[in-house]
Amino acid sequence: MKNERLSDKVAAQLRGLIREQNLQPGDRLPAERPLAVQLGVSRTALREAIAQLASQGLLSARVGGGTYVSEPAARARQTIDEPLMPYLPLFQGDPEYRFDVLEIRHALEGATAWHAALRATDEDRARIREAFDTMMAAHGKDDPAGEAQADAAFHLAIAEASHNLVLLQVMRGLFELLQTNISQSREKLYTSARTFEPLSAQHREMMDGVLSGDAERARAAAHAHLEFVHTSLRTLDDNEARRARASRLPSSHG
């Protein structure tokens, strides 16, 4: 098993503390000095761990006001960064923009899968398994929004396991676009076993690559998955356009 960074170990201790003390959203953690003593770590390591959990939406640090357990809504659904907000209607209204999002995902998710395979903790692995099971269970329930959210949550669980704060923040900032992109993809791709089965296998391969600590396998699986989605969507769009053109031809019986 890969050696964990000290900040990862302290972050795991903090998660355990939150569970053991049954801290609720809005509850404040002990002050930094006594908390560091309680956990038996340096204040520097504690600050790094708090920053890590804050980036994951579990904690919120207020300057001069302590550290608090975040509200569920803040953890479950990160809003899109303000600079990207004007573009959201474009992504929602023009299907062509989904290919731009896929290109961004291709660049980011291979890296997050790679780092997740090298850095995932036992808790990270458990969250990835849970997210995968939730995503699989969501299929076929006639709830496209719920399916898209479960799918996005799976990809974000892998991003969280990368423990790269910049990658994670970018992925979280793109959450709305990611969810919209996945929803649009699902409308076309997940309606038949012919596409659902390979997509499920690709998600499982991504998960297995991360859980096994095989960084190259995880990265290759992420790239293969997104390439499959891109190619399949483009083929479906081309077929739809061809049928639309054919429907406009004059009838031979007219």
Tab-separated table of C-alpha atoms in Angstrom:
chain	number	residue	atom	x	y	z
A	1	MET	CA	0.000	0.000	0.000
A	2	LYS	CA	1.247	3.472	-0.837
A	3	ASN	CA	2.561	5.617	2.014
A	4	GLU	CA	0.061	8.259	3.032
A	5	ARG	CA	1.083	11.873	3.384
A	6	LEU	CA	0.873	13.251	6.916
A	7	SER	CA	-1.897	15.659	5.935
A	8	ASP	CA	-3.946	12.718	4.616
A	9	LYS	CA	-3.573	10.879	7.919
A	10	VAL	CA	-4.567	13.954	9.902
A	11	ALA	CA	-7.546	14.506	7.589
A	12	ALA	CA	-8.646	10.931	8.309
A	13	GLN	CA	-8.317	11.652	12.041
A	14	LEU	CA	-10.506	14.723	11.650
A	15	ARG	CA	-13.169	12.752	9.798
A	16	GLY	CA	-13.097	10.206	12.602
A	17	LEU	CA	-13.412	12.967	15.188
A	18	ILE	CA	-16.466	14.382	13.410
A	19	ARG	CA	-18.102	10.944	13.373
A	20	GLU	CA	-17.182	10.014	16.941
A	21	GLN	CA	-18.428	13.292	18.387
A	22	ASN	CA	-21.453	13.282	16.076
A	23	LEU	CA	-20.711	16.826	14.975
A	24	GLN	CA	-23.501	18.335	12.905
A	25	PRO	CA	-23.431	20.936	10.113
A	26	GLY	CA	-22.653	24.288	11.680
A	27	ASP	CA	-20.840	22.780	14.686
A	28	ARG	CA	-17.443	24.254	15.440
A	29	LEU	CA	-14.277	22.199	15.794
A	30	PRO	CA	-12.027	22.794	18.823
A	31	ALA	CA	-9.527	25.626	18.522
A	32	GLU	CA	-6.370	24.883	16.562
A	33	ARG	CA	-3.903	24.559	19.451
A	34	PRO	CA	-5.912	22.149	21.655
A	35	LEU	CA	-7.064	20.215	18.586
A	36	ALA	CA	-3.461	19.688	17.468
A	37	VAL	CA	-2.593	18.464	20.966
A	38	GLN	CA	-5.630	16.184	21.019
A	39	LEU	CA	-4.649	14.596	17.703
A	40	GLY	CA	-0.947	14.506	18.548
A	41	VAL	CA	0.114	16.420	15.436
A	42	SER	CA	1.763	19.724	14.602
A	43	ARG	CA	-0.353	22.781	13.939
A	44	THR	CA	1.107	22.948	10.427
A	45	ALA	CA	-0.070	19.414	9.629
A	46	LEU	CA	-3.460	20.237	11.130
A	47	ARG	CA	-3.824	23.353	8.971
A	48	GLU	CA	-2.987	21.351	5.838
A	49	ALA	CA	-5.560	18.711	6.750
A	50	ILE	CA	-8.227	21.338	7.419
A	51	ALA	CA	-7.484	22.967	4.055
A	52	GLN	CA	-7.819	19.558	2.401
A	53	LEU	CA	-11.203	18.849	4.001
A	54	ALA	CA	-12.360	22.380	3.247
A	55	SER	CA	-11.545	21.814	-0.437
A	56	GLN	CA	-13.701	18.689	-0.295
A	57	GLY	CA	-16.598	20.656	1.175
A	58	LEU	CA	-16.546	18.908	4.552
A	59	LEU	CA	-15.249	21.852	6.589
A	60	SER	CA	-15.395	25.609	6.257
A	61	ALA	CA	-12.705	27.765	7.830
A	62	ARG	CA	-13.623	31.308	8.794
A	63	VAL	CA	-10.838	33.825	9.273
A	64	GLY	CA	-10.691	34.613	12.966
A	65	GLY	CA	-13.818	32.563	13.542
A	66	GLY	CA	-12.692	28.956	13.718
A	67	THR	CA	-13.455	25.881	11.645
A	68	TYR	CA	-16.961	24.499	11.173
A	69	VAL	CA	-18.614	21.402	9.735
A	70	SER	CA	-20.140	22.450	6.419
A	71	GLU	CA	-23.806	22.370	5.537
A	72	PRO	CA	-24.865	19.271	3.549
A	73	ALA	CA	-25.837	21.355	0.537
A	74	ALA	CA	-22.340	22.799	0.374
A	75	ARG	CA	-20.838	19.309	0.392
A	76	ALA	CA	-23.284	17.636	-1.934
A	77	ARG	CA	-23.588	20.257	-4.646
A	78	GLN	CA	-20.786	22.676	-5.396
A	79	THR	CA	-21.897	25.649	-7.461
A	80	ILE	CA	-20.122	26.732	-10.580
A	81	ASP	CA	-17.422	29.362	-10.243
A	82	GLU	CA	-18.681	32.866	-11.010
A	83	PRO	CA	-16.443	33.427	-14.086
A	84	LEU	CA	-18.078	30.432	-15.785
A	85	MET	CA	-21.664	31.315	-14.874
A	86	PRO	CA	-22.422	33.298	-18.078
A	87	TYR	CA	-21.515	30.255	-20.156
A	88	LEU	CA	-23.838	27.801	-18.421
A	89	PRO	CA	-26.870	28.620	-20.638
A	90	LEU	CA	-24.717	27.933	-23.703
A	91	PHE	CA	-23.821	24.481	-22.457
A	92	GLN	CA	-27.418	23.771	-21.529
A	93	GLY	CA	-28.949	25.146	-24.718
A	94	ASP	CA	-26.548	24.102	-27.468
A	95	PRO	CA	-25.663	20.386	-27.626
A	96	GLU	CA	-22.453	21.152	-29.528
A	97	TYR	CA	-20.936	22.681	-26.408
A	98	ARG	CA	-20.967	19.313	-24.689
A	99	PHE	CA	-17.974	18.368	-26.819
A	100	ASP	CA	-16.063	21.335	-25.383
A	101	VAL	CA	-16.822	20.049	-21.892
A	102	LEU	CA	-15.709	16.561	-22.903
A	103	GLU	CA	-12.372	17.981	-24.048
A	104	ILE	CA	-11.919	19.683	-20.674
A	105	ARG	CA	-12.847	16.482	-18.878
A	106	HIS	CA	-10.399	14.494	-20.997
A	107	ALA	CA	-7.594	16.821	-19.929
A	108	LEU	CA	-8.520	16.804	-16.236
A	109	GLU	CA	-9.863	13.375	-15.408
A	110	GLY	CA	-6.897	11.389	-16.627
A	111	ALA	CA	-4.766	13.379	-14.191
A	112	THR	CA	-7.196	13.013	-11.298
A	113	ALA	CA	-7.456	9.252	-11.856
A	114	TRP	CA	-3.661	8.951	-11.985
A	115	HIS	CA	-3.133	10.817	-8.716
A	116	ALA	CA	-6.097	9.113	-7.043
A	117	ALA	CA	-4.544	5.710	-7.721
A	118	LEU	CA	-1.336	6.837	-6.030
A	119	ARG	CA	-2.835	8.768	-3.112
A	120	ALA	CA	-6.250	7.325	-2.243
A	121	THR	CA	-6.742	6.490	1.417
A	122	ASP	CA	-8.913	3.652	2.680
A	123	GLU	CA	-11.714	6.162	3.253
A	124	ASP	CA	-11.323	7.489	-0.288
A	125	ARG	CA	-11.586	3.972	-1.677
A	126	ALA	CA	-14.709	3.306	0.362
A	127	ARG	CA	-16.313	6.518	-0.954
A	128	ILE	CA	-15.450	5.599	-4.544
A	129	ARG	CA	-17.005	2.144	-4.134
A	130	GLU	CA	-20.107	3.672	-2.573
A	131	ALA	CA	-20.385	6.264	-5.359
A	132	PHE	CA	-20.056	3.524	-7.984
A	133	ASP	CA	-22.768	1.405	-6.339
A	134	THR	CA	-25.059	4.437	-6.075
A	135	MET	CA	-24.487	5.264	-9.734
A	136	MET	CA	-25.306	1.712	-10.818
A	137	ALA	CA	-28.418	1.606	-8.626
A	138	ALA	CA	-29.651	4.901	-10.113
A	139	HIS	CA	-29.875	3.442	-13.617
A	140	GLY	CA	-33.347	2.584	-14.843
A	141	LYS	CA	-35.245	4.571	-12.206
A	142	ASP	CA	-36.624	7.085	-14.726
A	143	ASP	CA	-34.820	9.927	-12.960
A	144	PRO	CA	-32.329	11.435	-15.440
A	145	ALA	CA	-31.315	14.227	-13.058
A	146	GLY	CA	-30.671	11.741	-10.269
A	147	GLU	CA	-28.638	9.532	-12.590
A	148	ALA	CA	-26.574	12.476	-13.782
A	149	GLN	CA	-25.894	13.590	-10.219
A	150	ALA	CA	-24.848	10.067	-9.201
A	151	ASP	CA	-22.574	9.818	-12.239
A	152	ALA	CA	-20.984	13.200	-11.512
A	153	ALA	CA	-20.557	12.229	-7.850
A	154	PHE	CA	-18.598	9.141	-8.918
A	155	HIS	CA	-16.194	11.215	-11.006
A	156	LEU	CA	-15.843	13.758	-8.194
A	157	ALA	CA	-15.134	10.992	-5.673
A	158	ILE	CA	-12.132	10.039	-7.793
A	159	ALA	CA	-11.102	13.698	-8.005
A	160	GLU	CA	-11.274	14.002	-4.217
A	161	ALA	CA	-9.034	10.959	-3.870
A	162	SER	CA	-6.361	12.711	-5.949
A	163	HIS	CA	-5.659	15.030	-2.984
A	164	ASN	CA	-4.596	17.679	-5.467
A	165	LEU	CA	-6.363	20.794	-4.260
A	166	VAL	CA	-6.099	22.638	-7.575
A	167	LEU	CA	-7.454	19.748	-9.645
A	168	LEU	CA	-10.232	19.203	-7.143
A	169	GLN	CA	-11.240	22.858	-7.044
A	170	VAL	CA	-11.348	23.016	-10.840
A	171	MET	CA	-13.469	19.863	-10.970
A	172	ARG	CA	-15.779	21.209	-8.277
A	173	GLY	CA	-15.978	24.541	-10.054
A	174	LEU	CA	-17.058	22.690	-13.174
A	175	PHE	CA	-19.625	20.616	-11.280
A	176	GLU	CA	-22.646	22.241	-12.915
A	177	LEU	CA	-21.123	21.861	-16.373
A	178	LEU	CA	-20.056	18.318	-15.542
A	179	GLN	CA	-23.538	17.402	-14.386
A	180	THR	CA	-25.177	19.067	-17.393
A	181	ASN	CA	-22.722	17.344	-19.713
A	182	ILE	CA	-23.358	13.944	-18.150
A	183	SER	CA	-27.119	14.504	-18.265
A	184	GLN	CA	-26.965	15.316	-21.982
A	185	SER	CA	-24.764	12.286	-22.609
A	186	ARG	CA	-27.050	9.980	-20.658
A	187	GLU	CA	-30.089	11.068	-22.640
A	188	LYS	CA	-28.442	9.680	-25.747
A	189	LEU	CA	-26.154	6.931	-24.510
A	190	TYR	CA	-27.754	5.272	-21.507
A	191	THR	CA	-31.084	4.340	-23.039
A	192	SER	CA	-29.939	1.000	-24.456
A	193	ALA	CA	-27.986	-1.965	-23.143
A	194	ARG	CA	-25.668	-1.633	-26.136
A	195	THR	CA	-24.171	1.532	-24.664
A	196	PHE	CA	-25.011	1.158	-20.971
A	197	GLU	CA	-23.019	-2.053	-20.603
A	198	PRO	CA	-19.708	-0.753	-22.025
A	199	LEU	CA	-20.084	2.513	-20.111
A	200	SER	CA	-20.641	0.602	-16.885
A	201	ALA	CA	-17.604	-1.541	-17.634
A	202	GLN	CA	-15.539	1.602	-18.260
A	203	HIS	CA	-16.589	3.129	-14.950
A	204	ARG	CA	-15.709	-0.109	-13.195
A	205	GLU	CA	-12.300	-0.169	-14.884
A	206	MET	CA	-11.638	3.383	-13.688
A	207	MET	CA	-12.607	2.382	-10.171
A	208	ASP	CA	-10.536	-0.803	-10.228
A	209	GLY	CA	-7.496	1.092	-11.501
A	210	VAL	CA	-7.738	3.556	-8.624
A	211	LEU	CA	-8.506	0.947	-5.969
A	212	SER	CA	-5.616	-1.260	-7.075
A	213	GLY	CA	-3.171	1.650	-6.994
A	214	ASP	CA	-2.376	1.233	-10.695
A	215	ALA	CA	-2.012	4.841	-11.845
A	216	GLU	CA	-1.445	4.070	-15.519
A	217	ARG	CA	-4.457	1.757	-15.647
A	218	ALA	CA	-6.651	4.378	-13.965
A	219	ARG	CA	-5.553	7.142	-16.315
A	220	ALA	CA	-5.952	4.967	-19.406
A	221	ALA	CA	-9.429	3.932	-18.258
A	222	ALA	CA	-10.490	7.563	-17.789
A	223	HIS	CA	-9.229	8.508	-21.243
A	224	ALA	CA	-10.822	5.453	-22.871
A	225	HIS	CA	-14.154	6.197	-21.196
A	226	LEU	CA	-14.267	9.813	-22.336
A	227	GLU	CA	-13.084	8.925	-25.839
A	228	PHE	CA	-15.889	6.354	-26.077
A	229	VAL	CA	-18.450	8.930	-24.937
A	230	HIS	CA	-17.150	11.519	-27.412
A	231	THR	CA	-17.098	9.115	-30.367
A	232	SER	CA	-20.490	7.604	-29.534
A	233	LEU	CA	-22.164	10.991	-29.156
A	234	ARG	CA	-20.681	12.243	-32.404
A	235	THR	CA	-21.888	9.122	-34.227
A	236	LEU	CA	-25.386	9.474	-32.787
A	237	ASP	CA	-25.510	13.155	-33.747
A	238	ASP	CA	-24.387	12.364	-37.291
A	239	ASN	CA	-27.027	9.649	-37.611
A	240	GLU	CA	-29.750	11.982	-36.339
A	241	ALA	CA	-28.698	14.692	-38.775
A	242	ARG	CA	-28.720	12.185	-41.631
A	243	ARG	CA	-32.228	11.028	-40.737
A	244	ALA	CA	-33.407	14.630	-40.490
A	245	ARG	CA	-32.064	15.395	-43.959
A	246	ALA	CA	-33.694	12.281	-45.353
A	247	SER	CA	-37.049	13.252	-43.844
A	248	ARG	CA	-36.970	16.530	-45.763
A	249	LEU	CA	-36.591	14.845	-49.151
A	250	PRO	CA	-39.655	14.990	-51.425
A	251	SER	CA	-41.734	11.841	-51.286
A	252	SER	CA	-41.424	9.601	-54.347
A	253	HIS	CA	-45.183	9.018	-54.137
A	254	GLY	CA	-46.074	12.702	-54.197
